[in-house]
PDB file of C-alpha atoms in Angstrom:
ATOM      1  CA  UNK A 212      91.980 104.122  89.238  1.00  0.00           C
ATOM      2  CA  UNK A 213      88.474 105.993  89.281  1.00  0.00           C
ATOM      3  CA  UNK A 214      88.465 106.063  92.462  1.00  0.00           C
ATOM      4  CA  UNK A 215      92.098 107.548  93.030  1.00  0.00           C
ATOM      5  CA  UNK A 216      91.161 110.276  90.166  1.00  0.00           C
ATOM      6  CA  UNK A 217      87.659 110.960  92.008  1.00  0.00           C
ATOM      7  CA  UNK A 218      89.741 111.614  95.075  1.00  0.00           C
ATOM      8  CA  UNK A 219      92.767 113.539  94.083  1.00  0.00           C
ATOM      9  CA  UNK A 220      92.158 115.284  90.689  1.00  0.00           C
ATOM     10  CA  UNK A 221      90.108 117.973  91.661  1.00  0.00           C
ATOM     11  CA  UNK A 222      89.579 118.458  87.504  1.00  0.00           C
ATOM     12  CA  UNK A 223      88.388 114.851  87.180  1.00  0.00           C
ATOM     13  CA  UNK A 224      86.423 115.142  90.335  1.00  0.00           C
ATOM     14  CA  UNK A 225      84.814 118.612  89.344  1.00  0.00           C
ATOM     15  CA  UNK A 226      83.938 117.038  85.589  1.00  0.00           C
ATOM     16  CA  UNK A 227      82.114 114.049  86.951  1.00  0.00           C
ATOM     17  CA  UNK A 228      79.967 115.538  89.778  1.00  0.00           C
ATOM     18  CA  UNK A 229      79.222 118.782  87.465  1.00  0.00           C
ATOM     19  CA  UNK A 230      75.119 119.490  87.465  1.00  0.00           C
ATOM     20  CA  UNK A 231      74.437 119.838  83.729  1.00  0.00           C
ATOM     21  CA  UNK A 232      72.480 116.971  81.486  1.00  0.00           C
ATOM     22  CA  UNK A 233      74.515 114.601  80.007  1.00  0.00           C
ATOM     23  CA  UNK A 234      78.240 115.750  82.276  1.00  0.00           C
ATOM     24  CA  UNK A 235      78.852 112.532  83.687  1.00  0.00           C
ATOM     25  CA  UNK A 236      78.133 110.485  79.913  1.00  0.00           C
ATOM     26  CA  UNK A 237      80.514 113.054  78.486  1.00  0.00           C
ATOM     27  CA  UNK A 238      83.405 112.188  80.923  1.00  0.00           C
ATOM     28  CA  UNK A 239      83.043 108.417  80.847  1.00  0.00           C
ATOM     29  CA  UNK A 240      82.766 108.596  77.232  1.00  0.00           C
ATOM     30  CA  UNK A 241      85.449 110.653  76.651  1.00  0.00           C
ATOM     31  CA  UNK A 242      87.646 108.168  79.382  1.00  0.00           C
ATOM     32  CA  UNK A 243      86.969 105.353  77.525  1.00  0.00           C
ATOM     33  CA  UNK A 244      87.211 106.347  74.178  1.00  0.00           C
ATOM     34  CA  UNK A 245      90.898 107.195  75.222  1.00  0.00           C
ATOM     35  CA  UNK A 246      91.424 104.230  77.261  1.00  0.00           C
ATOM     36  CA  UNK A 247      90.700 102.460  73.939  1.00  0.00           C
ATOM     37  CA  UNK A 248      93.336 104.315  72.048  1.00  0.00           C
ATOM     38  CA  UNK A 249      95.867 103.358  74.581  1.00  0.00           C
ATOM     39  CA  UNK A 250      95.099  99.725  74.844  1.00  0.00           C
ATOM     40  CA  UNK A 251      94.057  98.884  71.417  1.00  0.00           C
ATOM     41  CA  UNK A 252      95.596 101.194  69.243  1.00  0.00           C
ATOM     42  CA  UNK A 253      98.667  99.274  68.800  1.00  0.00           C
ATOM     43  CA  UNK A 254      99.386  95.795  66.853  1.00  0.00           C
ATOM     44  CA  UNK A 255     100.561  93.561  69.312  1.00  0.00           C
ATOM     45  CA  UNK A 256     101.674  90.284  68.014  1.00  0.00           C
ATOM     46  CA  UNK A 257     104.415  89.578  70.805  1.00  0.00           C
ATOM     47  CA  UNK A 258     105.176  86.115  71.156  1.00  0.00           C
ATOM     48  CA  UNK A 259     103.982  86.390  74.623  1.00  0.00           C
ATOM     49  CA  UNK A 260     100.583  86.552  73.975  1.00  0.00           C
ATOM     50  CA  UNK A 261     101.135  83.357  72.234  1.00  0.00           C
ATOM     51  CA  UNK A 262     100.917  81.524  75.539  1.00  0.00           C
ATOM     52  CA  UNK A 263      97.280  82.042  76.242  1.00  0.00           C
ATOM     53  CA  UNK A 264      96.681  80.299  72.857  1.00  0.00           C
ATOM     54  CA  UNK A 265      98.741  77.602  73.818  1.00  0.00           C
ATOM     55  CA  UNK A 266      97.131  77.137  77.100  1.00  0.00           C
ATOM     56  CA  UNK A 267      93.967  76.635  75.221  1.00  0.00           C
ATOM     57  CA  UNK A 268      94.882  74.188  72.743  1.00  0.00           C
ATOM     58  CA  UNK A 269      95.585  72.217  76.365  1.00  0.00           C
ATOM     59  CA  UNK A 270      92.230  72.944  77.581  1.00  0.00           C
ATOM     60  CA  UNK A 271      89.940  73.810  74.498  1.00  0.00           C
ATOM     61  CA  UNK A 272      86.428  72.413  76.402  1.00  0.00           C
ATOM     62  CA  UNK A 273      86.279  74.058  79.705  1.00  0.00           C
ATOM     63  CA  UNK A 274      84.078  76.927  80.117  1.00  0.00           C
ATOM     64  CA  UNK A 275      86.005  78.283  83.356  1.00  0.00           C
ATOM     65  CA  UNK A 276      89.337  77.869  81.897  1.00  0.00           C
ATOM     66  CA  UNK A 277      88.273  79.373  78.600  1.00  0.00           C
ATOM     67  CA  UNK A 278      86.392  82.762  80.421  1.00  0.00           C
ATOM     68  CA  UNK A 279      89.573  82.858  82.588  1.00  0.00           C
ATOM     69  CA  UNK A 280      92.166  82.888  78.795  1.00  0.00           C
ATOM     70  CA  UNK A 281      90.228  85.713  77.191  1.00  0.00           C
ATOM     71  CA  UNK A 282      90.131  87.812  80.115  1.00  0.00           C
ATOM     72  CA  UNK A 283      94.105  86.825  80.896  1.00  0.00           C
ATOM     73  CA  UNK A 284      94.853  87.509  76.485  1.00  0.00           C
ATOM     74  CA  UNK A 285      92.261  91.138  76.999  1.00  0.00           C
ATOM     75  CA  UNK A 286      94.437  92.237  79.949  1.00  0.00           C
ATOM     76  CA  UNK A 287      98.034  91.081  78.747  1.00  0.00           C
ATOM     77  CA  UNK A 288      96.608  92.974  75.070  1.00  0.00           C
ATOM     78  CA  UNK A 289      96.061  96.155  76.379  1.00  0.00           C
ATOM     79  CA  UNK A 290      99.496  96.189  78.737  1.00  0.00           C
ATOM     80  CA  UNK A 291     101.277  95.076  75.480  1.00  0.00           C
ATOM     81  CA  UNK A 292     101.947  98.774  74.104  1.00  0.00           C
ATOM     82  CA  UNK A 293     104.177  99.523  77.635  1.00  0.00           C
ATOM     83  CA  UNK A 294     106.113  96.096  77.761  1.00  0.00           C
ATOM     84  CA  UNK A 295     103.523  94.343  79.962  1.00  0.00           C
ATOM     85  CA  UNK A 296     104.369  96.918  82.578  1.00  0.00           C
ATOM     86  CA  UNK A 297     100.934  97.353  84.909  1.00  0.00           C
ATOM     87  CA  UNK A 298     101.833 100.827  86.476  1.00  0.00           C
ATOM     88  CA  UNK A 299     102.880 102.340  83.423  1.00  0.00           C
ATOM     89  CA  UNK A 300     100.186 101.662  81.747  1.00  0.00           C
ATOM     90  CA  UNK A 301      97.688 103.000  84.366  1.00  0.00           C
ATOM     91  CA  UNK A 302     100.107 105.757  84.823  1.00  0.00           C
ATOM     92  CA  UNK A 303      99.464 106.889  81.050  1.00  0.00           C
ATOM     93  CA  UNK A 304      95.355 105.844  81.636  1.00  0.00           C
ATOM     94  CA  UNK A 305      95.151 108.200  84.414  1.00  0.00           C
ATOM     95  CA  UNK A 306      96.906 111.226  82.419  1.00  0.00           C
ATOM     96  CA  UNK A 307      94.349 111.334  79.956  1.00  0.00           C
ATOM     97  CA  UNK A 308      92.263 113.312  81.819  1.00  0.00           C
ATOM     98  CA  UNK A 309      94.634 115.675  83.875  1.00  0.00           C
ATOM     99  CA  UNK A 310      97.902 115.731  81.687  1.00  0.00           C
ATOM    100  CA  UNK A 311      99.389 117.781  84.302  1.00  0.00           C
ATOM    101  CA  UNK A 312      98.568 115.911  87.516  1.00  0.00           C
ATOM    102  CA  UNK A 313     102.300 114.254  88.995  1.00  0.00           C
ATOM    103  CA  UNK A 314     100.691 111.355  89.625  1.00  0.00           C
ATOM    104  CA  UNK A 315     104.672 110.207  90.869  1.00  0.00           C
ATOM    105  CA  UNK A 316     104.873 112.773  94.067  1.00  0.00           C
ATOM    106  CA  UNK A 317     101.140 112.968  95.382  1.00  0.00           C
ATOM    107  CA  UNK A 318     100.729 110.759  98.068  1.00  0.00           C
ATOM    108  CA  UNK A 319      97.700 108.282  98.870  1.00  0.00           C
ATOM    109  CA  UNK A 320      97.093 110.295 102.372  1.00  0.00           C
ATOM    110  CA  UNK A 321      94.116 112.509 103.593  1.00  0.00           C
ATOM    111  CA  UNK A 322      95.368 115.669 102.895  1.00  0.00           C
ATOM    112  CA  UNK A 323      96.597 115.265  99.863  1.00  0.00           C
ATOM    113  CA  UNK A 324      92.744 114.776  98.909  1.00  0.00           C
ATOM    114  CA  UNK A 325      91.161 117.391  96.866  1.00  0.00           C
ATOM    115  CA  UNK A 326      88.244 116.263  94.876  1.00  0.00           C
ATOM    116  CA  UNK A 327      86.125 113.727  97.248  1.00  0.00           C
ATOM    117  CA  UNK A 328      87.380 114.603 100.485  1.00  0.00           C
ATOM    118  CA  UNK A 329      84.526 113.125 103.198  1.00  0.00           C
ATOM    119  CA  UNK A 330      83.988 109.314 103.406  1.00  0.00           C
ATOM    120  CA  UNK A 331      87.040 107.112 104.204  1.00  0.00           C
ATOM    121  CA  UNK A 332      89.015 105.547 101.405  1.00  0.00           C
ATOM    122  CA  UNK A 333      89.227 101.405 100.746  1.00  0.00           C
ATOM    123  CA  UNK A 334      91.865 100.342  98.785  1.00  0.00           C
ATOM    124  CA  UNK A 335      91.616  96.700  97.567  1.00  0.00           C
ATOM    125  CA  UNK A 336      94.957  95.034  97.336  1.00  0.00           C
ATOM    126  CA  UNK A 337      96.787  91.680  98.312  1.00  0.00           C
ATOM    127  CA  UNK A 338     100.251  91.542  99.592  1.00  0.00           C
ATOM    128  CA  UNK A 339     102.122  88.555  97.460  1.00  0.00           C
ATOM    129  CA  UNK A 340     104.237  86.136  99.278  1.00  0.00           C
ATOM    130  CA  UNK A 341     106.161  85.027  96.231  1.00  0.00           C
ATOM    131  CA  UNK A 342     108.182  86.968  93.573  1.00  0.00           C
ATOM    132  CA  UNK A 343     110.634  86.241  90.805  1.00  0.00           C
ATOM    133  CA  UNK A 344     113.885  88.128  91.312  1.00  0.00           C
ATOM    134  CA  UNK A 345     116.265  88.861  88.794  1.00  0.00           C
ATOM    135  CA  UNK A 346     119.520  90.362  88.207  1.00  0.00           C
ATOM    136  CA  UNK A 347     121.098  92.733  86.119  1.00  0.00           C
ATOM    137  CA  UNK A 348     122.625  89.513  83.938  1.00  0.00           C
ATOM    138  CA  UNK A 349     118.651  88.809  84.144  1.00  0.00           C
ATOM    139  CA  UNK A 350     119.144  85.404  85.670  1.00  0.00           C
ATOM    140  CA  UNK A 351     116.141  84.672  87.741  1.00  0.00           C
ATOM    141  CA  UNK A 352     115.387  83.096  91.172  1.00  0.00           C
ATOM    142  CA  UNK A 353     112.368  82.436  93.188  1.00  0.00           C
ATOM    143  CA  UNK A 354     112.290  84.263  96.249  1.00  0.00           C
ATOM    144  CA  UNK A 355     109.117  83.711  99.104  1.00  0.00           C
ATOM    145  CA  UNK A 356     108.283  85.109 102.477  1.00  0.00           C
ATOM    146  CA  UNK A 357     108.621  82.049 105.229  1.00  0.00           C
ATOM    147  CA  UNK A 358     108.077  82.087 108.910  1.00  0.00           C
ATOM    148  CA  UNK A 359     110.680  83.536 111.453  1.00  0.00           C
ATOM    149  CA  UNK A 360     111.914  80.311 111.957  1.00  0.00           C
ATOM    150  CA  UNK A 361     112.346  80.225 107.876  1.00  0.00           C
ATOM    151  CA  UNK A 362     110.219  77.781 107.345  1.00  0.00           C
ATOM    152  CA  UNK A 363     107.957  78.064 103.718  1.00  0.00           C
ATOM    153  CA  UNK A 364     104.358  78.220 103.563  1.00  0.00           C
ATOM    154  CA  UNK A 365     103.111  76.999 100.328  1.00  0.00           C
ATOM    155  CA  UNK A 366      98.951  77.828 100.412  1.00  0.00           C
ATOM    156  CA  UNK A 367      99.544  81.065 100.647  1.00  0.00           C
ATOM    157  CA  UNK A 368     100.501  83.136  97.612  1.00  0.00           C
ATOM    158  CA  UNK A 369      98.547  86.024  98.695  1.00  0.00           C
ATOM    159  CA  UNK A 370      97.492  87.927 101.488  1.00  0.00           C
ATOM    160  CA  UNK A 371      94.014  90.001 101.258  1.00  0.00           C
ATOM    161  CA  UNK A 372      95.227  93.751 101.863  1.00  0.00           C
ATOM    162  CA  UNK A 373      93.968  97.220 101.961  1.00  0.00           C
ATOM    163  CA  UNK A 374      95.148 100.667 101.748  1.00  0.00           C
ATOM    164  CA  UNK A 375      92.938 103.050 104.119  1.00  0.00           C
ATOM    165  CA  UNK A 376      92.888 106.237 103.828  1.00  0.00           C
ATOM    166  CA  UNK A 377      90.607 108.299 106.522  1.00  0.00           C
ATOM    167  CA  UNK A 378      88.065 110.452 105.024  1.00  0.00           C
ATOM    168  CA  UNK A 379      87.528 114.302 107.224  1.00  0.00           C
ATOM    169  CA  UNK A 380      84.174 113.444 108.568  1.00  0.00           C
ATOM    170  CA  UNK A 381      86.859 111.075 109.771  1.00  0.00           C
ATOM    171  CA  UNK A 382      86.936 111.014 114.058  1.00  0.00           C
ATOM    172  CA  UNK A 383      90.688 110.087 113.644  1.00  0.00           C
ATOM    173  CA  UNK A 384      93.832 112.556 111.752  1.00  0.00           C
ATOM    174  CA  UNK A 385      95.406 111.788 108.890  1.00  0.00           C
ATOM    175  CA  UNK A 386      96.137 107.987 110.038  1.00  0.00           C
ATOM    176  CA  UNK A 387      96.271 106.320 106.468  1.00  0.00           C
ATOM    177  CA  UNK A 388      97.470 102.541 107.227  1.00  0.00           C
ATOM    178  CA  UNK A 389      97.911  99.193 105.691  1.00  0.00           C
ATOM    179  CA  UNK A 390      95.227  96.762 107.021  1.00  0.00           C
ATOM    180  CA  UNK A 391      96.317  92.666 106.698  1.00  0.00           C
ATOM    181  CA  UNK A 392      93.570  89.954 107.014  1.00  0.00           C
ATOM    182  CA  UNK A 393      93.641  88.780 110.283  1.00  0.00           C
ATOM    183  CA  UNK A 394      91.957  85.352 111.908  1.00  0.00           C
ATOM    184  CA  UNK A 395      90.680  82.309 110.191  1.00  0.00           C
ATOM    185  CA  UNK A 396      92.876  80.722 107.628  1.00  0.00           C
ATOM    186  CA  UNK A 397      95.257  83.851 108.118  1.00  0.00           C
ATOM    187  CA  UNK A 398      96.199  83.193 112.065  1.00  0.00           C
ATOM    188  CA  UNK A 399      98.387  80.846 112.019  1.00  0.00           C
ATOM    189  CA  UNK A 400     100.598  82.674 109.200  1.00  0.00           C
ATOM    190  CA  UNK A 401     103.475  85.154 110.289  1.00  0.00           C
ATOM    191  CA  UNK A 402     105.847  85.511 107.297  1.00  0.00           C
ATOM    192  CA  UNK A 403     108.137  88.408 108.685  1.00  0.00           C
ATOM    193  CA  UNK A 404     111.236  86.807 106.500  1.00  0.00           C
ATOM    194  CA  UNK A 405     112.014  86.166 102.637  1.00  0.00           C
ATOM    195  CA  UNK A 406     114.676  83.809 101.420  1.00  0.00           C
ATOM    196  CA  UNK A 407     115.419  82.906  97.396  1.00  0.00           C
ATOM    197  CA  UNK A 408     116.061  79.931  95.533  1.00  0.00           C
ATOM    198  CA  UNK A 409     119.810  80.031  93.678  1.00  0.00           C
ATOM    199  CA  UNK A 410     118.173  77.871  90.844  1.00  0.00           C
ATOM    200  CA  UNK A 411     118.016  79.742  87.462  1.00  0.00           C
ATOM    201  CA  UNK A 412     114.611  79.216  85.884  1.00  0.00           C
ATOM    202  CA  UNK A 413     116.663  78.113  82.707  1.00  0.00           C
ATOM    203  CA  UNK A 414     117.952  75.094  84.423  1.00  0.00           C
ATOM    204  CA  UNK A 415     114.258  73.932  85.828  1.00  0.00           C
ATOM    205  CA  UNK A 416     111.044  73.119  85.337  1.00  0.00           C
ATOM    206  CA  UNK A 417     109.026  76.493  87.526  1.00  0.00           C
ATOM    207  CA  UNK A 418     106.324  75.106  89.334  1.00  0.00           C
ATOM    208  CA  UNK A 419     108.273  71.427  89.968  1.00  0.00           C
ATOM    209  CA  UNK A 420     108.941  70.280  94.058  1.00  0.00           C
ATOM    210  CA  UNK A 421     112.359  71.371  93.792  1.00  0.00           C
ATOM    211  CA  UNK A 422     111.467  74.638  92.715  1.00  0.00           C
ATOM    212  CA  UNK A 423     108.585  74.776  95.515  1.00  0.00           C
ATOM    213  CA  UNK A 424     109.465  73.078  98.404  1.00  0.00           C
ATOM    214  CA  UNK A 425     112.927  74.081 100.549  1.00  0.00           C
ATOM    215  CA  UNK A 426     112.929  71.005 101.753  1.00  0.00           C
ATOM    216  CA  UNK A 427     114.328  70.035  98.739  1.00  0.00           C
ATOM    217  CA  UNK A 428     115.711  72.938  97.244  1.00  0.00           C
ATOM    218  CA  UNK A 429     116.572  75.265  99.394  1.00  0.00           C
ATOM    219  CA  UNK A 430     116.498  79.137 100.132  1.00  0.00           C
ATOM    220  CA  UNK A 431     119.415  81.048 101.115  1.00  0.00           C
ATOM    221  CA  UNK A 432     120.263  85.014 101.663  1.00  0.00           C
ATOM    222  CA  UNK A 433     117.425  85.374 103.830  1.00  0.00           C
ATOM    223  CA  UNK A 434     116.761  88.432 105.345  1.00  0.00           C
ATOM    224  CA  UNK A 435     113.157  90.403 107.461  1.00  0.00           C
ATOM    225  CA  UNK A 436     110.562  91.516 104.915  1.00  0.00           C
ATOM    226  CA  UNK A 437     110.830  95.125 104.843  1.00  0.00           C
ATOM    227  CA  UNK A 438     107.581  97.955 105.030  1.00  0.00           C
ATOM    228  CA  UNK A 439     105.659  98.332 102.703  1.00  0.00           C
ATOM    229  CA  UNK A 440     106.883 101.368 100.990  1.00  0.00           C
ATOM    230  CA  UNK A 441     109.570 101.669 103.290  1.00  0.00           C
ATOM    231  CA  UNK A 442     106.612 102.629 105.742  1.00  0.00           C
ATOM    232  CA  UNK A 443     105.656 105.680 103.687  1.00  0.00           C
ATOM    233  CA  UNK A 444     101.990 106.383 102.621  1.00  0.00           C
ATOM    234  CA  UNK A 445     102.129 104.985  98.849  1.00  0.00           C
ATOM    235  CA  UNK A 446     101.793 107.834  95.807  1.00  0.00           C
ATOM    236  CA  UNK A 447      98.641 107.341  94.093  1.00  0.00           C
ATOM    237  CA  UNK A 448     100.293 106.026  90.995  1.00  0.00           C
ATOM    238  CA  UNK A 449     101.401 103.050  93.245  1.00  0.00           C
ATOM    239  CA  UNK A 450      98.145 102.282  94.853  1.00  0.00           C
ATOM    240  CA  UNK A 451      95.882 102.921  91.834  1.00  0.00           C
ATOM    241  CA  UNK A 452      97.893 100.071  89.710  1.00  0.00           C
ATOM    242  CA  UNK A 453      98.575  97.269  92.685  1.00  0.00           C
ATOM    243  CA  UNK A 454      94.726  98.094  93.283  1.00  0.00           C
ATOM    244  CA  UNK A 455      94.370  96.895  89.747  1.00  0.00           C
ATOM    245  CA  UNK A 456      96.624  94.876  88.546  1.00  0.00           C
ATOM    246  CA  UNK A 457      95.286  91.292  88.087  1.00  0.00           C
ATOM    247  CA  UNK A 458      97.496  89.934  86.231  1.00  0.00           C
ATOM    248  CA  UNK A 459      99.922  90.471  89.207  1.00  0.00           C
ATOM    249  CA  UNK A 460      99.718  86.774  89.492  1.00  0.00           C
ATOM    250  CA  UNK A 461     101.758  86.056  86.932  1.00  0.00           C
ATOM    251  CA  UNK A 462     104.476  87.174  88.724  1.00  0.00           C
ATOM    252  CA  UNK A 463     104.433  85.604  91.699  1.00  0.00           C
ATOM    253  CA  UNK A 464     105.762  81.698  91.274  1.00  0.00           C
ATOM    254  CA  UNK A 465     102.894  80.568  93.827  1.00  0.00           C
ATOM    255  CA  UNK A 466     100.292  81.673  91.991  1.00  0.00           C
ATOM    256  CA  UNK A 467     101.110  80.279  88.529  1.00  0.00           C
ATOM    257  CA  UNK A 468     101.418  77.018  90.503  1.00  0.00           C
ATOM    258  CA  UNK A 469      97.970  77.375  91.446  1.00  0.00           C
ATOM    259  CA  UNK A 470      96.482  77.883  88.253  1.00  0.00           C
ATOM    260  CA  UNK A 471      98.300  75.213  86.448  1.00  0.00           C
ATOM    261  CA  UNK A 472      96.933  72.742  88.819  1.00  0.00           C
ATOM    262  CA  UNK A 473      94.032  73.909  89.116  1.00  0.00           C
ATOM    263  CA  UNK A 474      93.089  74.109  85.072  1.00  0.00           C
ATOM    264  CA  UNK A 475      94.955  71.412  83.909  1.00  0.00           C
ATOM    265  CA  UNK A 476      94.980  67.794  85.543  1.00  0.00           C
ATOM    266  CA  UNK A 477      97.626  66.596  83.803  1.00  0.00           C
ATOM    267  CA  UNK A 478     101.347  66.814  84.888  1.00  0.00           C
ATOM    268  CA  UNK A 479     102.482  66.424  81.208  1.00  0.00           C
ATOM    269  CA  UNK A 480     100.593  69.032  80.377  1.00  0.00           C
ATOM    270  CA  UNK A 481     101.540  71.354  83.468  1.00  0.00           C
ATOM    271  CA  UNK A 482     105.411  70.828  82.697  1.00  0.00           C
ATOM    272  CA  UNK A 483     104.944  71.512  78.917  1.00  0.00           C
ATOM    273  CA  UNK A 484     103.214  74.988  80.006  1.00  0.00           C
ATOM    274  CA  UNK A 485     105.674  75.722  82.876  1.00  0.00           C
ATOM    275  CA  UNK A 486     108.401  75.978  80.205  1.00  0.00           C
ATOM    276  CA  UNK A 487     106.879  77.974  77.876  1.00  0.00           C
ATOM    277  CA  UNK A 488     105.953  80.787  80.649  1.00  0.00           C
ATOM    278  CA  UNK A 489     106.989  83.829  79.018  1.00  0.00           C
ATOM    279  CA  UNK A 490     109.218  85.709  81.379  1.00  0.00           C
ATOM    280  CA  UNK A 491     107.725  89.009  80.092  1.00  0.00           C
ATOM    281  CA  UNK A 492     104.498  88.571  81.422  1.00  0.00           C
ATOM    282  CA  UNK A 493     105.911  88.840  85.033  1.00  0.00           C
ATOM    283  CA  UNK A 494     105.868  92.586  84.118  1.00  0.00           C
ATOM    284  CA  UNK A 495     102.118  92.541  84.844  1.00  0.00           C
ATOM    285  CA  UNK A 496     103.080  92.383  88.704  1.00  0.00           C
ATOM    286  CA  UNK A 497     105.493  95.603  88.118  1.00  0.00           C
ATOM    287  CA  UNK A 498     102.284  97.980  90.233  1.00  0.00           C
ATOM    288  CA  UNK A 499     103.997  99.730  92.777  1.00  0.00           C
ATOM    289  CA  UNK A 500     107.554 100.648  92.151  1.00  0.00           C
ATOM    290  CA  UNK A 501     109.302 102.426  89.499  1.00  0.00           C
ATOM    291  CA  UNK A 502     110.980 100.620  87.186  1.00  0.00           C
ATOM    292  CA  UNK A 503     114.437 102.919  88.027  1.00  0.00           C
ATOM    293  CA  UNK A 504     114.173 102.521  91.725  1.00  0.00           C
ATOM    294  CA  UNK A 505     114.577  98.955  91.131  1.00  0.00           C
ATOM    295  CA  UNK A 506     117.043  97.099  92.966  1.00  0.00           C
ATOM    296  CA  UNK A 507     119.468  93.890  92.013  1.00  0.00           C
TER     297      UNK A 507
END
């Protein structure tokens, strides 16, 4: 999100580059200090933090594992004060500075650009390939992105993604795009379709076959993955939290699946933590859409 303020708050942009001793310590300090209040200012003791401890109690000697928990407990602690949702918590980070910027109806484009306006813009994203859905009864499904012949891909949770924006010593206009990885292990992948499981997370284990593998579960309802952003250039809200938003993966069914197998050997141990995933913490992948222009 510095770099989305650095481009399009011409206040923040101003404050940083400003040629006096000392400007640049007095905005970072001032950014942080109030990034603290809004992450740690709160007691959070939700239950859902409670999984991370678990998760070490099941893997108390590994190094990794343990690096990977208290960055995972850090992250899920400081989205804790806006129910776990990502974007509204970066939302509220990036108002500290510019209280006044509408961080909802500026769009990621070139000329909506007003601090640093000349080199091009990389935005560092991936493109999940597996979500949990959920009603308004909040009964949850699995839902993935297969092939056009529907068929599921299961090594790929994630696509590598970026959000270009075209600086104006730029040759090209305003042609901000979406850029996919391309070649190598990504080649042979198409995934223009999504289909969804009907099984409710309730009644099943996540992270099982049947939950995994159509072959033996099934997808229905499927339909062709729409644009991103309904082929609109993102607002910066939406790119500066899906730029950022690492704990995305623990919304995305694929991903957990990953993890569990990869820290923990043991497929006692995997289905014990599969049931006590906290559905909460699949806000952390809410980065690039309003919570009210959610759909059923």
């Amino acid at each position: 999100w510095f770099l989305s303020q650095f481009a399009y708050d011409q206040e923040f942009f101003e404050a940083v580059t400003e040629e006096t001793p000392f400007a640049f310590e007095k905005v970072i300090t001032y950014t942080t200090n109030t990034y603290t209040g809004l992450t740690s200012g709160n007691d959070c003791f939700s239950a859902s933090l409670k999984f991370f401890d678990l998760m070490r109690s099941y893997n108390p000697d590994t190094k990794e594992a343990q690096a990977m928990l208290h960055m995972a407990t850090d992250v899920a602690k400081s989205a804790c004060s806006t129910n776990f949702d990502w974007r509204e918590l970066v939302q509220k980070m990036l108002k500290t500075r510019s209280p006044g910027v509408d961080w909802d109806g500026i769009r990621a484009d070139q000329t909506s650009r007003v601090g640093l306006k000349g080199p091009t813009l990389l935005f560092q994203t991936a493109n999940q390939t597996a979500a949990y859905l959920a009603d308004k009864h909040n009964t949850h499904w699995n839902a993935y992105e297969v092939t056009a012949d529907k068929k599921f891909v299961s090594d790929v949770p994630a696509v590598p993604l970026q959000w270009i924006v075209p600086g104006t010593t730029s040759d090209t206009d305003d042609m901000s795009h979406w850029s996919f990885a391309t070649g190598g292990h990504f080649s042979k992948y198409d995934l223009p379709k999504m289909g969804w499981t009907r099984r409710r997370r309730g009644f099943s284990v996540p992270g099982s076959l049947d939950d995994y593998d159509p072959k033996e579960n099934g997808l229905s309802g499927y339909e062709d993955v729409p644009p991103l952003f309904a082929g609109e250039a993102p607002h910066i809200i939406d790119i500066a939290s899906a730029s950022s938003a690492a704990g995305g993966m623990l919304g995305n069914p694929l991903f957990v699946k990953e993890m569990m197998e990869y820290y923990f050997s043991s497929s006692v141990t995997r289905a014990v933590l599969y049931k006590a995933i906290p559905s909460q913490l699949e806000e952390m992948s809410v980065c690039a859409l309003r919570r009210q222009d959610m759909k059923d």
